[in-house]
Amino acid sequence: MRRSGTRILVPSLTIALAALGLAACAQPGGAPASAPVAQLTAPAPKQTAILRPAPSPESLVGKSPAAIERALGTPAFEGRDGDARIWRYSAETCSLLVIFYEDEAGEPKSAYLDARKPQGGDAQMGACLSDVVNTPRA
């Protein structure tokens, strides 16, 4: 704003925005407006996602189902194939299979991990593990 003698010069855009804001708040008869003024505010700033570090594939072999669930979360699918117990984790870029077999004591332990692309074929294990641990679960 500039002063020129006794007059104050205000940019016309400021006046227009102020008038628009006041018009949005008032209705005929003096009743408050039902539409929120939030339409005139700037959108909320984007938030940066903080990624969890993925465990190494080696650290997941020989583990109990409870330890795998702590590391990767709840699987999207649980099934059996003969003696094998199979858990599948789904992410946008891959599916991760964790295969359990019973050890000498009869306890299920993870024996094998397999990362697959959604369209088929091998996926890179480290990238798949990172995607799995950072995929939101319901």
Short mmCIF file of C-alpha atoms in Angstrom, two decimals:
data_model
loop_
_atom_site.label_atom_id
_atom_site.label_comp_id
_atom_site.label_asym_id
_atom_site.label_seq_id
_atom_site.Cartn_x
_atom_site.Cartn_y
_atom_site.Cartn_z
CA MET A 1 0.00 0.00 0.00
CA ARG A 2 1.10 3.53 -0.72
CA ARG A 3 -0.03 6.79 0.79
CA SER A 4 -0.75 9.65 -1.56
CA GLY A 5 -1.77 12.73 0.36
CA THR A 6 -4.72 11.67 2.48
CA ARG A 7 -5.78 8.82 0.21
CA ILE A 8 -4.63 5.21 0.65
CA LEU A 9 -4.16 3.31 -2.61
CA VAL A 10 -4.95 -0.40 -2.29
CA PRO A 11 -4.36 -2.84 -5.13
CA SER A 12 -7.69 -3.74 -6.73
CA LEU A 13 -7.05 -7.50 -6.37
CA THR A 14 -6.94 -7.15 -2.57
CA ILE A 15 -10.27 -5.33 -2.57
CA ALA A 16 -11.81 -7.95 -4.86
CA LEU A 17 -10.62 -10.83 -2.64
CA ALA A 18 -11.88 -9.11 0.49
CA ALA A 19 -15.28 -8.47 -1.10
CA LEU A 20 -15.46 -12.08 -2.28
CA GLY A 21 -14.64 -13.34 1.20
CA LEU A 22 -17.31 -11.16 2.77
CA ALA A 23 -19.87 -12.16 0.16
CA ALA A 24 -19.22 -15.83 0.84
CA CYS A 25 -19.94 -15.33 4.54
CA ALA A 26 -23.23 -13.48 4.21
CA GLN A 27 -26.64 -14.45 2.91
CA PRO A 28 -29.73 -12.31 2.42
CA GLY A 29 -31.34 -11.53 5.76
CA GLY A 30 -28.04 -11.58 7.63
CA ALA A 31 -27.98 -15.37 8.15
CA PRO A 32 -24.50 -16.92 8.22
CA ALA A 33 -23.42 -18.71 5.06
CA SER A 34 -23.61 -22.48 5.01
CA ALA A 35 -20.67 -22.81 2.62
CA PRO A 36 -17.31 -22.87 4.41
CA VAL A 37 -14.77 -20.17 3.64
CA ALA A 38 -12.15 -22.93 3.33
CA GLN A 39 -12.67 -22.79 -0.42
CA LEU A 40 -10.58 -19.63 -0.42
CA THR A 41 -7.67 -21.12 1.52
CA ALA A 42 -4.64 -22.77 -0.04
CA PRO A 43 -4.51 -26.58 -0.15
CA ALA A 44 -2.69 -28.35 2.66
CA PRO A 45 1.00 -28.91 2.00
CA LYS A 46 1.96 -32.36 0.73
CA GLN A 47 3.35 -34.70 3.34
CA THR A 48 6.43 -36.79 2.74
CA ALA A 49 6.05 -40.51 3.38
CA ILE A 50 8.59 -42.04 5.73
CA LEU A 51 9.55 -45.46 4.46
CA ARG A 52 10.29 -48.33 6.80
CA PRO A 53 13.55 -50.16 6.13
CA ALA A 54 13.05 -53.62 4.67
CA PRO A 55 14.59 -56.64 6.36
CA SER A 56 17.19 -58.59 4.42
CA PRO A 57 15.98 -61.80 2.78
CA GLU A 58 18.55 -63.78 4.81
CA SER A 59 17.11 -62.46 8.08
CA LEU A 60 13.70 -63.92 7.21
CA VAL A 61 14.80 -67.53 6.60
CA GLY A 62 14.42 -69.99 9.48
CA LYS A 63 11.90 -67.79 11.33
CA SER A 64 8.59 -68.65 12.96
CA PRO A 65 5.32 -67.40 11.47
CA ALA A 66 5.05 -64.92 14.38
CA ALA A 67 8.51 -63.48 13.59
CA ILE A 68 7.61 -63.14 9.89
CA GLU A 69 4.38 -61.40 10.79
CA ARG A 70 6.26 -58.94 13.04
CA ALA A 71 8.68 -58.18 10.20
CA LEU A 72 6.23 -58.04 7.27
CA GLY A 73 2.75 -57.66 8.73
CA THR A 74 -0.31 -59.81 8.12
CA PRO A 75 -0.20 -61.75 4.83
CA ALA A 76 -2.84 -61.14 2.17
CA PHE A 77 -3.24 -64.90 1.68
CA GLU A 78 -2.51 -68.05 3.69
CA GLY A 79 -2.65 -71.51 2.19
CA ARG A 80 -1.19 -75.01 2.15
CA ASP A 81 0.37 -77.20 -0.51
CA GLY A 82 1.18 -80.63 0.86
CA ASP A 83 3.51 -80.14 3.82
CA ALA A 84 4.19 -76.51 2.91
CA ARG A 85 2.42 -73.58 4.51
CA ILE A 86 2.36 -70.59 2.13
CA TRP A 87 1.91 -66.93 2.92
CA ARG A 88 1.54 -64.33 0.17
CA TYR A 89 2.15 -60.62 0.63
CA SER A 90 0.87 -58.31 -2.10
CA ALA A 91 2.35 -54.96 -3.09
CA GLU A 92 1.93 -52.77 -6.16
CA THR A 93 5.10 -53.99 -7.87
CA CYS A 94 5.27 -57.59 -6.69
CA SER A 95 3.97 -60.50 -4.67
CA LEU A 96 6.16 -62.09 -2.02
CA LEU A 97 5.70 -65.73 -1.09
CA VAL A 98 6.99 -67.04 2.23
CA ILE A 99 7.04 -70.86 2.36
CA PHE A 100 7.12 -72.60 5.75
CA TYR A 101 8.05 -76.20 6.51
CA GLU A 102 8.14 -77.90 9.89
CA ASP A 103 11.57 -78.22 11.49
CA GLU A 104 12.85 -81.28 13.41
CA ALA A 105 10.80 -80.22 16.44
CA GLY A 106 7.62 -79.98 14.35
CA GLU A 107 7.54 -76.16 14.45
CA PRO A 108 6.86 -74.25 11.21
CA LYS A 109 9.87 -72.22 10.05
CA SER A 110 10.29 -70.08 6.95
CA ALA A 111 12.38 -72.03 4.45
CA TYR A 112 12.05 -70.12 1.20
CA LEU A 113 11.15 -66.66 -0.14
CA ASP A 114 10.01 -65.94 -3.70
CA ALA A 115 9.37 -62.50 -5.24
CA ARG A 116 7.19 -62.35 -8.39
CA LYS A 117 6.08 -59.55 -10.70
CA PRO A 118 2.30 -59.06 -11.05
CA GLN A 119 2.50 -60.01 -14.74
CA GLY A 120 4.67 -63.05 -13.95
CA GLY A 121 8.37 -63.70 -13.71
CA ASP A 122 10.97 -63.01 -11.06
CA ALA A 123 10.99 -59.70 -9.20
CA GLN A 124 14.03 -58.20 -7.48
CA MET A 125 13.84 -59.49 -3.88
CA GLY A 126 15.16 -56.38 -2.06
CA ALA A 127 12.85 -54.01 -3.92
CA CYS A 128 9.90 -56.34 -3.35
CA LEU A 129 10.59 -56.58 0.39
CA SER A 130 10.78 -52.78 0.59
CA ASP A 131 7.49 -52.44 -1.29
CA VAL A 132 5.81 -55.07 0.93
CA VAL A 133 6.81 -53.48 4.26
CA ASN A 134 5.73 -50.04 3.02
CA THR A 135 2.36 -51.05 1.53
CA PRO A 136 -0.52 -49.96 3.79
CA ARG A 137 -2.57 -52.85 5.15
CA ALA A 138 -6.26 -52.73 5.95
#
